[in-house]
Amino acid sequence: MPTLNVLIIGAGLGGLTLAQSLRSAGIEFQIFERDKSPWDRPQGYRLHLDGDAINSAREVLTPELCAVFNATSQRTAPYTTILKPDLSVVKRLFTDDDLGKDVWPPHEGEPEHFNVDRATLRQILLAGVEDRIQFGKRLVRYEEHAGGVVAYFEDGTKAEGDVLVGADGIRSTVREQRAPHAETMNSGVIAIYGRIPVQAAKDIVPAETLGDIFTVAMDERKVFLGMGSVQFPVPPDQAGKIANVELKQRDDYLVSIVGGRPEFFPKDLPALRIASSSQLREIALETIAQWPEHAARMLRHGDPTSFFLVEMYTSIPCSLDAPVNVTLLGDAIHGMTPTLGRGANVAMRDGVTLGRALKRAAMGATALQDALASYENAMLSYGFDVVREAALTGQQRMAQNPLPI
Ligand SMILES: Cc1cc2nc3c(=O)[nH]c(=O)nc-3n(C[C@H](O)[C@H](O)[C@H](O)COP(=O)(O)OP(=O)(O)OC[C@H]3O[C@@H](n4cnc5c(N)ncnc54)[C@H](O)[C@@H]3O)c2cc1C
């Protein structure tokens, strides 16, 4: 039986989902991550997961890890709530989870939507594959040769494998070499993210904000305040014990996002880039200073160390030349603005779809190049559909620059 050795560049949610999929099939893999540890950079807070990510996790995780995933995920009602700037409810928009009918078992009953803590999810996906990850390894280039690929790292080392997967995020080094024509663009939207303790927010925001997927209030400038809660059914440090995983403790929180075009912020972009967390909280408050005072009252409860700036970029849909032994997944090829809360979902679906294709190749049921090509055909179609939808929603809700195509 043919065997495969897979080099995964990037230990984000997509790369780790692929790793878990290969682990479950007994396929050899190594992961190379440029960060020195999983805790090197702030990775953000709440993530909305829909059928794509939930099914992916269920497919690749061991039953014990799946139990930890379930125990740390808030089930939300399938709605996005729209508010006025005074935080009164205008309407609730239904969000289906009617995704990937061809790849996932049909779901009965209410659509499934989870709000999870990103760091907790990443820790769960890291469990059982930590010994295959090398941290502090920044890929600088690769070389393809007959029947394989060599990855070269900044520290002068190299690694050889049969397949190389660029799971290295929206500024992907692998993409630059594999698809130099593939471009990303600035969406023209920035946002200040922070964390508010649920206890402090609950008397200020409507009840829907703590139970629905996401809530957004916006004004006539398309400046918005987005909010999404993470309420752990079981505290992470307790839930981790189910599978002997040490999870960092977190209290329930509400993520707050004040965003819009940079001209509506009281400081220019260079100043925002160097502002401290507590300064960013003040800038967020000033940005919505003309709103009725509820929103400001809520933001003032924000953890002053938790605020950070995000400049939103999106991929521009494109095609790829037929693969030989290098492919891409997640934000590395179809990064998107977070308007739909779907980027991680699609990255995890890629991890499963590529894992399935590599299993077929490892069993000798398909030639490797055909397996990679069938993965890329599917991934480019569903991935760029979501990029386009996120860009359209971004145009309507936050004056995002339109995609050129
Ligand atoms: C503020 C914000 C909120 C979001 N909210 C949601 C949400 O609610 N729901 C949702 O589904 N999505 C959301 N997203 C999108 C989601 O975060 C991304 O789509 C997802 O993280 C993509 O996963 P990935 O594995 O492809 O890339 P990443 O998570 O970016 O991981 C890439 C990894 O590659 C590593 N790397 C980069 N370059 C190299 C190199 N040269 N060598 C080695 N390693 C390298 C990086 O350090 C990183 O660990 C949000 C995004 C943002 C910014």
Short mmCIF file of C-alpha atoms and ligand atoms in Angstrom, two decimals:
data_model
loop_
_atom_site.label_atom_id
_atom_site.label_comp_id
_atom_site.label_asym_id
_atom_site.label_seq_id
_atom_site.Cartn_x
_atom_site.Cartn_y
_atom_site.Cartn_z
CA MET A 1 0.00 0.00 0.00
CA PRO A 2 1.42 3.46 -0.89
CA THR A 3 2.29 5.59 2.12
CA LEU A 4 2.33 9.37 2.34
CA ASN A 5 4.27 11.89 4.36
CA VAL A 6 2.42 15.20 4.56
CA LEU A 7 4.09 18.51 5.50
CA ILE A 8 1.54 20.96 6.95
CA ILE A 9 2.64 24.59 7.10
CA GLY A 10 0.68 26.43 9.81
CA ALA A 11 -0.97 25.21 13.02
CA GLY A 12 -4.15 27.29 12.77
CA LEU A 13 -7.65 25.82 12.87
CA GLY A 14 -7.50 24.53 9.28
CA GLY A 15 -4.04 22.94 9.51
CA LEU A 16 -4.89 21.30 12.84
CA THR A 17 -8.18 19.88 11.52
CA LEU A 18 -6.23 18.29 8.66
CA ALA A 19 -3.69 16.97 11.17
CA GLN A 20 -6.44 15.35 13.28
CA SER A 21 -7.93 13.82 10.15
CA LEU A 22 -4.56 12.31 9.11
CA ARG A 23 -3.90 11.13 12.68
CA SER A 24 -7.18 9.22 12.69
CA ALA A 25 -6.21 7.51 9.41
CA GLY A 26 -2.64 6.68 10.51
CA ILE A 27 -1.07 8.85 7.76
CA GLU A 28 2.37 10.34 8.48
CA PHE A 29 2.46 14.12 8.88
CA GLN A 30 4.53 16.92 10.40
CA ILE A 31 3.30 20.43 11.22
CA PHE A 32 5.55 23.48 11.04
CA GLU A 33 4.39 26.65 12.81
CA ARG A 34 6.24 29.98 12.73
CA ASP A 35 5.05 31.04 16.22
CA LYS A 36 7.24 29.98 19.13
CA SER A 37 4.28 28.50 21.02
CA PRO A 38 0.48 28.30 20.69
CA TRP A 39 0.26 31.36 23.01
CA ASP A 40 2.70 33.62 21.14
CA ARG A 41 0.07 35.96 19.66
CA PRO A 42 -3.43 37.00 20.70
CA GLN A 43 -5.62 34.89 18.42
CA GLY A 44 -8.97 36.59 18.99
CA TYR A 45 -11.89 35.55 21.13
CA ARG A 46 -15.30 34.23 20.16
CA LEU A 47 -15.84 32.15 17.03
CA HIS A 48 -19.20 31.27 15.54
CA LEU A 49 -19.28 27.67 14.34
CA ASP A 50 -21.92 26.32 11.96
CA GLY A 51 -22.50 22.89 10.45
CA ASP A 52 -19.19 22.94 8.60
CA ALA A 53 -16.97 23.32 11.68
CA ILE A 54 -19.21 21.27 13.99
CA ASN A 55 -19.29 18.33 11.55
CA SER A 56 -15.56 18.67 10.92
CA ALA A 57 -14.78 18.49 14.63
CA ARG A 58 -17.08 15.49 15.04
CA GLU A 59 -15.43 13.71 12.11
CA VAL A 60 -11.79 14.15 13.13
CA LEU A 61 -11.70 14.27 16.95
CA THR A 62 -11.54 11.22 19.21
CA PRO A 63 -14.80 10.59 21.15
CA GLU A 64 -13.15 11.99 24.33
CA LEU A 65 -12.00 15.20 22.60
CA CYS A 66 -15.42 15.50 20.97
CA ALA A 67 -16.96 15.39 24.45
CA VAL A 68 -14.66 18.25 25.51
CA PHE A 69 -15.65 20.20 22.38
CA ASN A 70 -19.35 19.72 23.20
CA ALA A 71 -18.84 20.65 26.85
CA THR A 72 -17.13 23.96 25.99
CA SER A 73 -19.45 25.10 23.16
CA GLN A 74 -22.38 27.45 23.75
CA ARG A 75 -25.43 26.37 21.72
CA THR A 76 -26.98 29.51 20.29
CA ALA A 77 -30.41 30.16 18.80
CA PRO A 78 -30.13 30.33 14.97
CA TYR A 79 -30.48 34.11 14.71
CA THR A 80 -28.48 37.27 14.15
CA THR A 81 -30.11 40.11 16.04
CA ILE A 82 -30.19 43.61 14.53
CA LEU A 83 -30.32 46.50 17.01
CA LYS A 84 -30.67 50.26 16.86
CA PRO A 85 -27.82 52.32 18.35
CA ASP A 86 -29.88 52.57 21.54
CA LEU A 87 -29.59 48.74 21.69
CA SER A 88 -33.32 48.14 21.16
CA VAL A 89 -34.15 45.14 18.94
CA VAL A 90 -35.15 45.88 15.31
CA LYS A 91 -35.38 42.28 14.09
CA ARG A 92 -33.83 38.81 14.28
CA LEU A 93 -32.53 37.25 11.06
CA PHE A 94 -32.78 33.46 10.77
CA THR A 95 -29.50 31.72 9.88
CA ASP A 96 -29.76 28.22 8.46
CA ASP A 97 -26.95 25.66 8.69
CA ASP A 98 -27.90 24.14 5.37
CA LEU A 99 -24.27 23.68 4.34
CA GLY A 100 -22.34 20.99 2.52
CA LYS A 101 -25.33 18.69 2.02
CA ASP A 102 -23.11 16.42 -0.07
CA VAL A 103 -20.41 16.03 2.61
CA TRP A 104 -22.15 15.98 5.98
CA PRO A 105 -24.96 13.80 7.33
CA PRO A 106 -28.31 15.66 7.14
CA HIS A 107 -29.12 17.43 10.38
CA GLU A 108 -32.54 17.01 11.99
CA GLY A 109 -34.31 19.63 14.09
CA GLU A 110 -33.11 23.18 14.79
CA PRO A 111 -30.02 24.28 12.84
CA GLU A 112 -26.87 23.88 14.93
CA HIS A 113 -24.81 26.94 15.76
CA PHE A 114 -22.13 27.09 18.46
CA ASN A 115 -20.27 30.06 19.90
CA VAL A 116 -16.86 28.93 21.11
CA ASP A 117 -13.69 30.44 22.50
CA ARG A 118 -11.01 30.37 19.79
CA ALA A 119 -8.11 29.54 22.13
CA THR A 120 -10.11 26.71 23.74
CA LEU A 121 -10.99 25.22 20.34
CA ARG A 122 -7.36 25.46 19.22
CA GLN A 123 -6.20 23.67 22.37
CA ILE A 124 -8.69 20.87 21.70
CA LEU A 125 -7.48 20.53 18.10
CA LEU A 126 -3.86 20.50 19.29
CA ALA A 127 -4.49 17.60 21.69
CA GLY A 128 -2.97 14.36 20.43
CA VAL A 129 -0.95 15.99 17.64
CA GLU A 130 1.38 18.19 19.76
CA ASP A 131 4.27 15.78 19.30
CA ARG A 132 4.09 16.28 15.50
CA ILE A 133 4.34 20.09 15.67
CA GLN A 134 7.56 22.03 15.46
CA PHE A 135 7.13 25.60 16.68
CA GLY A 136 9.43 28.47 15.64
CA LYS A 137 9.64 27.13 12.07
CA ARG A 138 8.83 29.81 9.50
CA LEU A 139 8.63 28.44 5.97
CA VAL A 140 10.46 30.64 3.46
CA ARG A 141 10.13 28.56 0.28
CA TYR A 142 9.72 25.07 -1.08
CA GLU A 143 11.07 23.05 -4.02
CA GLU A 144 9.11 20.40 -5.89
CA HIS A 145 10.98 17.48 -7.41
CA ALA A 146 10.03 14.17 -8.99
CA GLY A 147 7.76 12.52 -6.47
CA GLY A 148 8.16 14.93 -3.57
CA VAL A 149 8.69 18.34 -2.07
CA VAL A 150 11.31 19.98 0.17
CA ALA A 151 10.32 22.75 2.60
CA TYR A 152 12.95 25.32 3.61
CA PHE A 153 12.73 27.24 6.88
CA GLU A 154 14.07 30.58 8.06
CA ASP A 155 16.36 28.87 10.57
CA GLY A 156 18.23 27.13 7.74
CA THR A 157 16.65 23.70 8.26
CA LYS A 158 14.60 21.75 5.72
CA ALA A 159 12.05 18.91 5.65
CA GLU A 160 11.06 16.46 2.92
CA GLY A 161 7.67 14.99 2.20
CA ASP A 162 5.34 13.71 -0.52
CA VAL A 163 2.82 16.54 -0.19
CA LEU A 164 3.06 20.09 1.19
CA VAL A 165 -0.07 21.88 2.44
CA GLY A 166 -0.08 25.67 2.82
CA ALA A 167 -2.33 26.25 5.85
CA ASP A 168 -0.42 29.43 6.62
CA GLY A 169 -3.17 32.03 6.73
CA ILE A 170 -4.09 35.07 4.65
CA ARG A 171 -0.47 36.23 4.15
CA SER A 172 0.51 32.74 2.98
CA THR A 173 4.10 32.17 1.84
CA VAL A 174 3.04 28.92 0.18
CA ARG A 175 0.39 30.76 -1.88
CA GLU A 176 2.95 33.30 -3.12
CA GLN A 177 4.88 30.44 -4.73
CA ARG A 178 2.03 28.04 -5.64
CA ALA A 179 -0.29 30.73 -7.06
CA PRO A 180 1.58 34.05 -7.52
CA HIS A 181 -1.44 35.45 -9.38
CA ALA A 182 -3.76 34.97 -6.36
CA GLU A 183 -4.33 38.29 -4.64
CA THR A 184 -5.75 39.67 -1.43
CA MET A 185 -7.15 43.18 -0.96
CA ASN A 186 -7.79 45.58 1.86
CA SER A 187 -11.52 45.60 2.60
CA GLY A 188 -11.35 49.22 3.79
CA VAL A 189 -12.82 48.26 7.16
CA ILE A 190 -11.14 48.21 10.55
CA ALA A 191 -12.43 47.14 13.96
CA ILE A 192 -11.51 47.28 17.63
CA TYR A 193 -12.17 43.99 19.43
CA GLY A 194 -12.52 43.62 23.19
CA ARG A 195 -13.96 41.34 25.88
CA ILE A 196 -16.73 42.23 28.35
CA PRO A 197 -17.60 39.94 31.28
CA VAL A 198 -21.10 38.51 30.69
CA GLN A 199 -22.05 39.38 34.26
CA ALA A 200 -21.41 43.07 33.58
CA ALA A 201 -23.09 43.13 30.16
CA LYS A 202 -26.24 41.22 30.94
CA ASP A 203 -28.18 44.10 32.44
CA ILE A 204 -27.34 46.39 29.51
CA VAL A 205 -27.77 44.30 26.35
CA PRO A 206 -31.07 42.68 25.26
CA ALA A 207 -31.50 39.01 26.25
CA GLU A 208 -31.19 37.98 22.55
CA THR A 209 -27.54 39.15 22.54
CA LEU A 210 -26.62 36.49 25.07
CA GLY A 211 -28.57 33.70 23.34
CA ASP A 212 -28.27 34.36 19.59
CA ILE A 213 -25.31 33.75 17.27
CA PHE A 214 -24.43 37.42 16.95
CA THR A 215 -25.88 40.88 17.44
CA VAL A 216 -25.11 44.00 15.47
CA ALA A 217 -26.13 47.63 15.89
CA MET A 218 -25.18 50.17 13.27
CA ASP A 219 -25.64 53.85 12.48
CA GLU A 220 -26.06 55.88 9.28
CA ARG A 221 -22.24 55.96 8.78
CA LYS A 222 -22.24 52.12 8.81
CA VAL A 223 -20.20 52.29 11.97
CA PHE A 224 -21.21 49.17 13.87
CA LEU A 225 -21.10 47.54 17.28
CA GLY A 226 -21.05 43.75 17.01
CA MET A 227 -21.49 41.44 20.02
CA GLY A 228 -21.38 37.68 20.50
CA SER A 229 -21.34 35.75 23.76
CA VAL A 230 -19.32 32.77 24.87
CA GLN A 231 -20.95 31.03 27.83
CA PHE A 232 -19.26 27.72 28.59
CA PRO A 233 -21.69 24.91 29.52
CA VAL A 234 -18.77 23.47 31.57
CA PRO A 235 -15.78 25.65 32.56
CA PRO A 236 -12.85 24.78 30.22
CA ASP A 237 -10.47 23.59 32.97
CA GLN A 238 -13.15 21.14 34.18
CA ALA A 239 -14.19 20.04 30.68
CA GLY A 240 -10.55 19.30 29.74
CA LYS A 241 -10.45 16.58 32.40
CA ILE A 242 -12.82 14.44 30.26
CA ALA A 243 -9.91 13.82 27.87
CA ASN A 244 -6.95 14.63 30.11
CA VAL A 245 -6.31 17.89 28.29
CA GLU A 246 -5.14 20.91 30.23
CA LEU A 247 -7.40 23.75 29.08
CA LYS A 248 -6.84 27.34 30.18
CA GLN A 249 -9.64 28.63 32.34
CA ARG A 250 -11.79 31.46 30.92
CA ASP A 251 -14.87 33.13 32.36
CA ASP A 252 -18.00 33.69 30.24
CA TYR A 253 -17.66 36.80 28.11
CA LEU A 254 -19.21 38.93 25.39
CA VAL A 255 -16.96 39.93 22.52
CA SER A 256 -17.47 43.55 21.46
CA ILE A 257 -16.45 44.85 18.04
CA VAL A 258 -16.57 48.54 17.13
CA GLY A 259 -15.89 48.80 13.41
CA GLY A 260 -16.29 50.81 10.23
CA ARG A 261 -14.28 52.81 7.69
CA PRO A 262 -11.11 54.34 9.23
CA GLU A 263 -12.30 57.92 8.54
CA PHE A 264 -14.98 57.49 11.22
CA PHE A 265 -12.45 56.72 13.95
CA PRO A 266 -11.11 59.68 15.94
CA LYS A 267 -7.46 58.67 15.31
CA ASP A 268 -5.74 57.84 12.04
CA LEU A 269 -4.59 54.32 11.18
CA PRO A 270 -0.88 54.77 12.12
CA ALA A 271 -1.98 56.03 15.56
CA LEU A 272 -4.45 53.16 15.96
CA ARG A 273 -1.74 50.63 15.11
CA ILE A 274 0.43 51.73 18.02
CA ALA A 275 -2.37 52.44 20.54
CA SER A 276 -2.38 50.36 23.74
CA SER A 277 -5.31 48.13 24.66
CA SER A 278 -6.79 50.64 27.11
CA GLN A 279 -6.31 53.47 24.58
CA LEU A 280 -8.16 51.38 21.98
CA ARG A 281 -11.08 51.01 24.39
CA GLU A 282 -11.24 54.81 24.72
CA ILE A 283 -11.02 55.23 20.93
CA ALA A 284 -13.87 52.72 20.47
CA LEU A 285 -15.94 54.73 22.96
CA GLU A 286 -15.20 57.96 21.10
CA THR A 287 -16.13 56.38 17.76
CA ILE A 288 -19.68 55.78 19.00
CA ALA A 289 -19.82 58.89 21.21
CA GLN A 290 -23.01 60.17 19.53
CA TRP A 291 -24.89 56.92 20.26
CA PRO A 292 -27.30 56.74 23.22
CA GLU A 293 -25.30 55.85 26.31
CA HIS A 294 -26.11 52.10 26.66
CA ALA A 295 -23.41 50.97 24.24
CA ALA A 296 -20.77 53.11 25.95
CA ARG A 297 -21.87 51.85 29.36
CA MET A 298 -21.31 48.31 28.15
CA LEU A 299 -17.90 49.04 26.60
CA ARG A 300 -16.69 50.69 29.79
CA HIS A 301 -17.01 47.29 31.48
CA GLY A 302 -14.55 45.87 28.92
CA ASP A 303 -11.38 44.25 30.25
CA PRO A 304 -8.88 47.10 29.63
CA THR A 305 -6.17 44.60 28.64
CA SER A 306 -8.31 42.83 26.03
CA PHE A 307 -8.67 45.40 23.22
CA PHE A 308 -6.90 45.01 19.86
CA LEU A 309 -7.15 46.37 16.32
CA VAL A 310 -8.08 44.29 13.26
CA GLU A 311 -7.55 45.49 9.69
CA MET A 312 -9.79 43.36 7.51
CA TYR A 313 -8.51 41.80 4.30
CA THR A 314 -10.16 39.48 1.81
CA SER A 315 -8.93 37.13 -0.91
CA ILE A 316 -9.95 37.88 -4.49
CA PRO A 317 -11.50 34.76 -6.06
CA CYS A 318 -9.25 33.12 -8.68
CA SER A 319 -8.48 29.75 -10.23
CA LEU A 320 -5.47 27.51 -9.55
CA ASP A 321 -3.26 25.56 -11.96
CA ALA A 322 -3.54 21.80 -11.61
CA PRO A 323 -1.72 20.66 -8.45
CA VAL A 324 1.33 18.37 -8.45
CA ASN A 325 2.16 17.90 -4.77
CA VAL A 326 1.51 21.30 -3.17
CA THR A 327 -1.91 22.58 -2.17
CA LEU A 328 -3.55 25.27 -0.03
CA LEU A 329 -6.30 25.42 2.55
CA GLY A 330 -8.27 27.93 4.62
CA ASP A 331 -7.36 31.62 4.69
CA ALA A 332 -4.22 30.85 2.66
CA ILE A 333 -6.46 30.68 -0.42
CA HIS A 334 -9.92 31.98 0.54
CA GLY A 335 -9.52 34.48 3.37
CA MET A 336 -12.61 36.61 3.92
CA THR A 337 -13.92 39.46 6.02
CA PRO A 338 -15.54 38.15 9.22
CA THR A 339 -19.03 39.48 8.36
CA LEU A 340 -20.60 36.00 8.18
CA GLY A 341 -18.45 34.36 10.86
CA ARG A 342 -17.57 31.60 8.39
CA GLY A 343 -13.80 31.70 7.64
CA ALA A 344 -12.82 29.15 10.29
CA ASN A 345 -15.78 26.97 9.32
CA VAL A 346 -14.62 26.78 5.74
CA ALA A 347 -10.97 26.26 6.80
CA MET A 348 -12.02 23.29 8.96
CA ARG A 349 -14.16 21.88 6.15
CA ASP A 350 -11.06 22.13 3.91
CA GLY A 351 -9.08 20.18 6.51
CA VAL A 352 -11.63 17.35 6.40
CA THR A 353 -12.09 17.40 2.61
CA LEU A 354 -8.33 17.32 1.99
CA GLY A 355 -7.87 14.67 4.69
CA ARG A 356 -10.44 12.45 2.94
CA ALA A 357 -8.67 12.97 -0.42
CA LEU A 358 -5.26 12.11 1.05
CA LYS A 359 -6.70 8.97 2.65
CA ARG A 360 -7.90 7.83 -0.79
CA ALA A 361 -4.42 8.47 -2.20
CA ALA A 362 -2.70 6.70 0.72
CA MET A 363 -4.91 3.64 0.17
CA GLY A 364 -3.97 3.61 -3.51
CA ALA A 365 -7.60 4.20 -4.55
CA THR A 366 -6.64 7.43 -6.41
CA ALA A 367 -3.41 8.88 -7.77
CA LEU A 368 -2.12 11.66 -5.49
CA GLN A 369 -2.46 14.35 -8.15
CA ASP A 370 -6.06 13.34 -8.90
CA ALA A 371 -6.89 13.37 -5.18
CA LEU A 372 -5.43 16.88 -4.79
CA ALA A 373 -7.22 18.10 -7.94
CA SER A 374 -10.60 16.83 -6.76
CA TYR A 375 -10.04 18.50 -3.37
CA GLU A 376 -9.07 21.81 -5.01
CA ASN A 377 -12.07 21.78 -7.38
CA ALA A 378 -14.49 21.39 -4.49
CA MET A 379 -12.64 23.78 -2.15
CA LEU A 380 -12.33 26.60 -4.69
CA SER A 381 -16.03 26.41 -5.49
CA TYR A 382 -17.46 26.44 -1.93
CA GLY A 383 -14.63 28.60 -0.54
CA PHE A 384 -14.92 31.45 -3.01
CA ASP A 385 -18.74 31.34 -2.84
CA VAL A 386 -18.40 32.26 0.83
CA VAL A 387 -15.75 34.94 0.10
CA ARG A 388 -18.20 36.60 -2.33
CA GLU A 389 -21.13 36.35 0.09
CA ALA A 390 -19.03 37.79 2.95
CA ALA A 391 -17.96 40.69 0.72
CA LEU A 392 -21.56 41.47 -0.29
CA THR A 393 -22.76 41.40 3.32
CA GLY A 394 -19.73 43.53 4.24
CA GLN A 395 -20.69 46.11 1.59
CA GLN A 396 -24.23 46.33 2.95
CA ARG A 397 -23.42 46.34 6.65
CA MET A 398 -20.05 48.10 6.97
CA ALA A 399 -19.21 49.78 3.63
CA GLN A 400 -16.60 47.16 2.69
CA ASN A 401 -14.83 47.81 -0.66
CA PRO A 402 -16.42 45.64 -3.37
CA LEU A 403 -14.43 42.76 -4.85
CA PRO A 404 -13.07 43.68 -8.30
CA ILE A 405 -14.63 40.54 -9.85
C1 LIG B 1 -11.53 39.21 14.32
C2 LIG B 1 -11.93 37.99 13.58
C3 LIG B 1 -13.09 37.31 13.92
C4 LIG B 1 -13.43 36.13 13.24
N1 LIG B 1 -14.58 35.47 13.59
C5 LIG B 1 -14.89 34.31 12.97
C6 LIG B 1 -16.04 33.54 13.35
O1 LIG B 1 -16.80 33.92 14.24
N2 LIG B 1 -16.27 32.36 12.70
C7 LIG B 1 -15.47 31.91 11.71
O2 LIG B 1 -15.72 30.84 11.14
N3 LIG B 1 -14.37 32.62 11.32
C8 LIG B 1 -14.06 33.79 11.92
N4 LIG B 1 -12.94 34.47 11.56
C9 LIG B 1 -12.06 33.94 10.49
C10 LIG B 1 -11.11 32.87 11.02
O3 LIG B 1 -10.37 33.39 12.12
C11 LIG B 1 -10.14 32.40 9.94
O4 LIG B 1 -10.84 32.15 8.77
C12 LIG B 1 -9.42 31.12 10.38
O5 LIG B 1 -8.63 31.37 11.53
C13 LIG B 1 -8.56 30.58 9.25
O6 LIG B 1 -7.86 29.46 9.71
P1 LIG B 1 -6.53 29.02 8.97
O7 LIG B 1 -6.07 27.79 9.67
O8 LIG B 1 -6.74 28.97 7.51
O9 LIG B 1 -5.50 30.23 9.19
P2 LIG B 1 -4.92 30.85 10.53
O10 LIG B 1 -5.83 30.63 11.67
O11 LIG B 1 -4.53 32.25 10.17
O12 LIG B 1 -3.60 30.02 10.81
C14 LIG B 1 -2.45 30.14 10.01
C15 LIG B 1 -1.24 29.66 10.82
O13 LIG B 1 -0.10 29.64 9.96
C16 LIG B 1 1.02 30.18 10.65
N5 LIG B 1 1.95 30.68 9.63
C17 LIG B 1 1.82 31.78 8.86
N6 LIG B 1 2.88 31.90 8.01
C18 LIG B 1 3.71 30.84 8.28
C19 LIG B 1 4.96 30.42 7.72
N7 LIG B 1 5.56 31.10 6.72
N8 LIG B 1 5.53 29.30 8.22
C20 LIG B 1 4.92 28.59 9.23
N9 LIG B 1 3.73 28.95 9.78
C21 LIG B 1 3.12 30.06 9.31
C22 LIG B 1 0.40 31.27 11.52
O14 LIG B 1 1.24 31.61 12.60
C23 LIG B 1 -0.91 30.61 11.97
O15 LIG B 1 -0.75 29.87 13.16
C24 LIG B 1 -12.60 35.66 12.21
C25 LIG B 1 -11.44 36.36 11.86
C26 LIG B 1 -11.11 37.52 12.53
C27 LIG B 1 -9.87 38.26 12.14
#
